[in-house]
Amino acid sequence: MPKGQGMWPALWMLGSNFNSVGWPACGEIDIMEMIGGNGREKTVHGTVHWQHDGSQAQYGGDYSLPSGTLSDKFHVFSISWDAQSIRWLIDDQEYHVIDTSPAQLDEFRRSFFFIFNVAVGGNWPGSPDANTTFPQHMIVDYVRVFQSN
């Protein structure tokens, strides 16, 4: 994982109908976000975004490592997603869940695609500072998608 003030790595998914309905109506599932700097590099965030009554809505949770940072070693970031819920896990430990069965959350019963990125700066992490080193890297060892019948 990258580290340092202003770094914002993310593994996320966007609704495949993004081009026709726009965001947030397409839905967004943030599998993993980490905000760099100020001691925040030990916390993973998992969030969903959707449209509710014409406005953007979101629901998220987070998990902080008991020691160290997310950049110290590889971690397994997962979601378990079915017709009723989305569950977030880090290293097989569940830390957040949302019930997606209500009708207003039907975005999460449609197709999505993956996006992996490392943003630099932005409203949440703020700008890099003199202590932030470049280049930065986010190394993804593998991606697995399982579908049950």
PDB file of C-alpha atoms in Angstrom:
ATOM      1  CA  MET A   1       0.000   0.000   0.000  1.00  0.00           C
ATOM      2  CA  PRO A   2       1.107   3.542  -0.536  1.00  0.00           C
ATOM      3  CA  LYS A   3       1.766   5.663   2.516  1.00  0.00           C
ATOM      4  CA  GLY A   4       2.158   9.303   3.375  1.00  0.00           C
ATOM      5  CA  GLN A   5       0.081  12.425   3.662  1.00  0.00           C
ATOM      6  CA  GLY A   6      -2.335  12.851   0.758  1.00  0.00           C
ATOM      7  CA  MET A   7      -2.253   9.263  -0.527  1.00  0.00           C
ATOM      8  CA  TRP A   8      -5.655   7.650  -1.198  1.00  0.00           C
ATOM      9  CA  PRO A   9      -5.500   4.092  -2.575  1.00  0.00           C
ATOM     10  CA  ALA A  10      -8.780   2.371  -3.364  1.00  0.00           C
ATOM     11  CA  LEU A  11     -10.188  -0.895  -4.685  1.00  0.00           C
ATOM     12  CA  TRP A  12     -13.764  -0.189  -5.696  1.00  0.00           C
ATOM     13  CA  MET A  13     -16.625  -1.016  -8.007  1.00  0.00           C
ATOM     14  CA  LEU A  14     -18.987   1.146 -10.035  1.00  0.00           C
ATOM     15  CA  GLY A  15     -22.353   0.180 -11.473  1.00  0.00           C
ATOM     16  CA  SER A  16     -22.073  -0.897 -15.117  1.00  0.00           C
ATOM     17  CA  ASN A  17     -24.952   1.415 -16.033  1.00  0.00           C
ATOM     18  CA  PHE A  18     -22.858   4.446 -15.028  1.00  0.00           C
ATOM     19  CA  ASN A  19     -22.910   5.900 -18.567  1.00  0.00           C
ATOM     20  CA  SER A  20     -26.709   5.882 -18.752  1.00  0.00           C
ATOM     21  CA  VAL A  21     -27.792   6.808 -15.196  1.00  0.00           C
ATOM     22  CA  GLY A  22     -24.720   8.591 -13.768  1.00  0.00           C
ATOM     23  CA  TRP A  23     -23.375   8.567 -10.255  1.00  0.00           C
ATOM     24  CA  PRO A  24     -24.664   7.867  -7.611  1.00  0.00           C
ATOM     25  CA  ALA A  25     -27.692   6.221  -9.282  1.00  0.00           C
ATOM     26  CA  CYS A  26     -25.432   3.485 -10.677  1.00  0.00           C
ATOM     27  CA  GLY A  27     -24.193   2.590  -7.182  1.00  0.00           C
ATOM     28  CA  GLU A  28     -20.639   2.391  -5.880  1.00  0.00           C
ATOM     29  CA  ILE A  29     -19.032  -0.236  -3.659  1.00  0.00           C
ATOM     30  CA  ASP A  30     -15.743   0.749  -2.023  1.00  0.00           C
ATOM     31  CA  ILE A  31     -14.069  -2.550  -1.179  1.00  0.00           C
ATOM     32  CA  MET A  32     -11.032  -0.822   0.339  1.00  0.00           C
ATOM     33  CA  GLU A  33     -10.013   2.779   0.845  1.00  0.00           C
ATOM     34  CA  MET A  34      -7.082   3.967   2.919  1.00  0.00           C
ATOM     35  CA  ILE A  35      -6.367   7.580   3.757  1.00  0.00           C
ATOM     36  CA  GLY A  36      -2.692   8.412   4.109  1.00  0.00           C
ATOM     37  CA  GLY A  37      -1.084  10.598   6.746  1.00  0.00           C
ATOM     38  CA  ASN A  38      -1.795  11.665  10.316  1.00  0.00           C
ATOM     39  CA  GLY A  39      -1.847   8.119  11.722  1.00  0.00           C
ATOM     40  CA  ARG A  40      -4.716   7.052   9.426  1.00  0.00           C
ATOM     41  CA  GLU A  41      -2.710   4.411   7.534  1.00  0.00           C
ATOM     42  CA  LYS A  42      -3.799   1.590   9.840  1.00  0.00           C
ATOM     43  CA  THR A  43      -7.503   1.986   8.975  1.00  0.00           C
ATOM     44  CA  VAL A  44      -9.396   0.447   6.060  1.00  0.00           C
ATOM     45  CA  HIS A  45     -12.761   1.900   5.002  1.00  0.00           C
ATOM     46  CA  GLY A  46     -15.595   0.046   3.240  1.00  0.00           C
ATOM     47  CA  THR A  47     -18.536   2.064   1.932  1.00  0.00           C
ATOM     48  CA  VAL A  48     -21.485   1.971  -0.458  1.00  0.00           C
ATOM     49  CA  HIS A  49     -22.902   5.008  -2.263  1.00  0.00           C
ATOM     50  CA  TRP A  50     -26.286   5.169  -3.994  1.00  0.00           C
ATOM     51  CA  GLN A  51     -29.113   7.498  -4.919  1.00  0.00           C
ATOM     52  CA  HIS A  52     -31.957   7.844  -2.399  1.00  0.00           C
ATOM     53  CA  ASP A  53     -34.929  10.056  -3.247  1.00  0.00           C
ATOM     54  CA  GLY A  54     -32.809  12.052  -5.701  1.00  0.00           C
ATOM     55  CA  SER A  55     -29.909  12.634  -3.298  1.00  0.00           C
ATOM     56  CA  GLN A  56     -26.592  10.906  -2.722  1.00  0.00           C
ATOM     57  CA  ALA A  57     -26.608   8.453   0.185  1.00  0.00           C
ATOM     58  CA  GLN A  58     -23.790   6.451   1.709  1.00  0.00           C
ATOM     59  CA  TYR A  59     -23.179   3.919   4.433  1.00  0.00           C
ATOM     60  CA  GLY A  60     -19.713   2.912   5.542  1.00  0.00           C
ATOM     61  CA  GLY A  61     -17.647   1.251   8.205  1.00  0.00           C
ATOM     62  CA  ASP A  62     -13.986   0.918   9.032  1.00  0.00           C
ATOM     63  CA  TYR A  63     -11.477  -1.294  10.766  1.00  0.00           C
ATOM     64  CA  SER A  64      -8.137  -0.321  12.324  1.00  0.00           C
ATOM     65  CA  LEU A  65      -5.230  -2.716  12.698  1.00  0.00           C
ATOM     66  CA  PRO A  66      -4.191  -3.251  16.332  1.00  0.00           C
ATOM     67  CA  SER A  67      -0.605  -2.340  15.380  1.00  0.00           C
ATOM     68  CA  GLY A  68       1.369  -1.228  12.361  1.00  0.00           C
ATOM     69  CA  THR A  69       0.007   0.140   9.105  1.00  0.00           C
ATOM     70  CA  LEU A  70      -1.682  -1.333   6.053  1.00  0.00           C
ATOM     71  CA  SER A  71       1.548  -0.800   4.095  1.00  0.00           C
ATOM     72  CA  ASP A  72       3.604  -3.066   6.375  1.00  0.00           C
ATOM     73  CA  LYS A  73       2.491  -6.282   4.632  1.00  0.00           C
ATOM     74  CA  PHE A  74      -0.037  -7.721   2.202  1.00  0.00           C
ATOM     75  CA  HIS A  75      -3.661  -7.896   3.357  1.00  0.00           C
ATOM     76  CA  VAL A  76      -6.690  -9.596   1.844  1.00  0.00           C
ATOM     77  CA  PHE A  77      -9.547  -7.147   1.298  1.00  0.00           C
ATOM     78  CA  SER A  78     -12.851  -8.833   0.520  1.00  0.00           C
ATOM     79  CA  ILE A  79     -16.523  -8.340   0.123  1.00  0.00           C
ATOM     80  CA  SER A  80     -19.140 -11.043   0.266  1.00  0.00           C
ATOM     81  CA  TRP A  81     -22.041  -9.784  -1.830  1.00  0.00           C
ATOM     82  CA  ASP A  82     -25.358 -11.525  -2.370  1.00  0.00           C
ATOM     83  CA  ALA A  83     -28.950 -10.467  -3.038  1.00  0.00           C
ATOM     84  CA  GLN A  84     -29.490  -9.577   0.626  1.00  0.00           C
ATOM     85  CA  SER A  85     -26.281  -7.955   1.853  1.00  0.00           C
ATOM     86  CA  ILE A  86     -22.717  -6.827   1.331  1.00  0.00           C
ATOM     87  CA  ARG A  87     -20.147  -7.758   3.978  1.00  0.00           C
ATOM     88  CA  TRP A  88     -16.636  -6.275   4.194  1.00  0.00           C
ATOM     89  CA  LEU A  89     -13.647  -8.246   5.455  1.00  0.00           C
ATOM     90  CA  ILE A  90      -9.952  -7.709   5.992  1.00  0.00           C
ATOM     91  CA  ASP A  91      -7.825 -10.834   6.341  1.00  0.00           C
ATOM     92  CA  ASP A  92     -11.045 -12.882   6.702  1.00  0.00           C
ATOM     93  CA  GLN A  93     -12.293 -10.738   9.610  1.00  0.00           C
ATOM     94  CA  GLU A  94     -15.692  -9.145   8.962  1.00  0.00           C
ATOM     95  CA  TYR A  95     -15.888  -5.509  10.007  1.00  0.00           C
ATOM     96  CA  HIS A  96     -18.944  -4.035   8.254  1.00  0.00           C
ATOM     97  CA  VAL A  97     -22.249  -5.140   6.701  1.00  0.00           C
ATOM     98  CA  ILE A  98     -25.211  -3.535   4.937  1.00  0.00           C
ATOM     99  CA  ASP A  99     -28.631  -5.042   4.274  1.00  0.00           C
ATOM    100  CA  THR A 100     -29.248  -4.394   0.556  1.00  0.00           C
ATOM    101  CA  SER A 101     -32.679  -6.028   0.416  1.00  0.00           C
ATOM    102  CA  PRO A 102     -34.764  -2.790   0.601  1.00  0.00           C
ATOM    103  CA  ALA A 103     -36.190  -1.730  -2.783  1.00  0.00           C
ATOM    104  CA  GLN A 104     -34.363   1.634  -2.708  1.00  0.00           C
ATOM    105  CA  LEU A 105     -31.030  -0.244  -2.795  1.00  0.00           C
ATOM    106  CA  ASP A 106     -31.705  -2.078  -6.071  1.00  0.00           C
ATOM    107  CA  GLU A 107     -28.470  -0.586  -7.503  1.00  0.00           C
ATOM    108  CA  PHE A 108     -26.723  -3.372  -5.614  1.00  0.00           C
ATOM    109  CA  ARG A 109     -28.572  -6.107  -7.484  1.00  0.00           C
ATOM    110  CA  ARG A 110     -27.056  -5.115 -10.856  1.00  0.00           C
ATOM    111  CA  SER A 111     -23.724  -5.532 -12.665  1.00  0.00           C
ATOM    112  CA  PHE A 112     -20.604  -3.662 -11.529  1.00  0.00           C
ATOM    113  CA  PHE A 113     -17.022  -3.288 -12.780  1.00  0.00           C
ATOM    114  CA  PHE A 114     -13.747  -2.919 -10.851  1.00  0.00           C
ATOM    115  CA  ILE A 115     -11.583   0.195 -10.531  1.00  0.00           C
ATOM    116  CA  PHE A 116      -8.220   0.154  -8.746  1.00  0.00           C
ATOM    117  CA  ASN A 117      -6.508   3.484  -8.266  1.00  0.00           C
ATOM    118  CA  VAL A 118      -4.134   5.517  -6.159  1.00  0.00           C
ATOM    119  CA  ALA A 119      -5.411   9.079  -5.896  1.00  0.00           C
ATOM    120  CA  VAL A 120      -3.119  11.831  -4.700  1.00  0.00           C
ATOM    121  CA  GLY A 121      -4.763  14.616  -2.730  1.00  0.00           C
ATOM    122  CA  GLY A 122      -8.454  15.390  -2.539  1.00  0.00           C
ATOM    123  CA  ASN A 123     -10.978  16.499   0.049  1.00  0.00           C
ATOM    124  CA  TRP A 124     -10.559  13.490   2.320  1.00  0.00           C
ATOM    125  CA  PRO A 125      -6.792  12.979   2.549  1.00  0.00           C
ATOM    126  CA  GLY A 126      -5.755  16.555   1.838  1.00  0.00           C
ATOM    127  CA  SER A 127      -2.679  17.429  -0.189  1.00  0.00           C
ATOM    128  CA  PRO A 128       0.687  15.690   0.043  1.00  0.00           C
ATOM    129  CA  ASP A 129       3.284  17.453   2.157  1.00  0.00           C
ATOM    130  CA  ALA A 130       7.079  17.696   2.158  1.00  0.00           C
ATOM    131  CA  ASN A 131       7.323  14.276   3.880  1.00  0.00           C
ATOM    132  CA  THR A 132       5.311  12.416   1.206  1.00  0.00           C
ATOM    133  CA  THR A 133       7.648  10.452  -1.040  1.00  0.00           C
ATOM    134  CA  PHE A 134       7.156   9.580  -4.702  1.00  0.00           C
ATOM    135  CA  PRO A 135       6.824   7.347  -6.590  1.00  0.00           C
ATOM    136  CA  GLN A 136       4.175   5.391  -4.701  1.00  0.00           C
ATOM    137  CA  HIS A 137       2.783   1.931  -5.476  1.00  0.00           C
ATOM    138  CA  MET A 138      -0.252  -0.195  -4.711  1.00  0.00           C
ATOM    139  CA  ILE A 139       0.589  -3.806  -5.482  1.00  0.00           C
ATOM    140  CA  VAL A 140      -2.354  -6.142  -6.075  1.00  0.00           C
ATOM    141  CA  ASP A 141      -1.320  -9.780  -5.959  1.00  0.00           C
ATOM    142  CA  TYR A 142      -4.595 -11.250  -7.202  1.00  0.00           C
ATOM    143  CA  VAL A 143      -8.309 -10.663  -7.739  1.00  0.00           C
ATOM    144  CA  ARG A 144     -10.792 -13.475  -7.375  1.00  0.00           C
ATOM    145  CA  VAL A 145     -14.481 -13.394  -8.141  1.00  0.00           C
ATOM    146  CA  PHE A 146     -16.702 -16.275  -7.099  1.00  0.00           C
ATOM    147  CA  GLN A 147     -20.329 -16.637  -8.058  1.00  0.00           C
ATOM    148  CA  SER A 148     -22.724 -19.090  -6.470  1.00  0.00           C
ATOM    149  CA  ASN A 149     -25.633 -20.646  -8.308  1.00  0.00           C
TER     150      ASN A 149
END
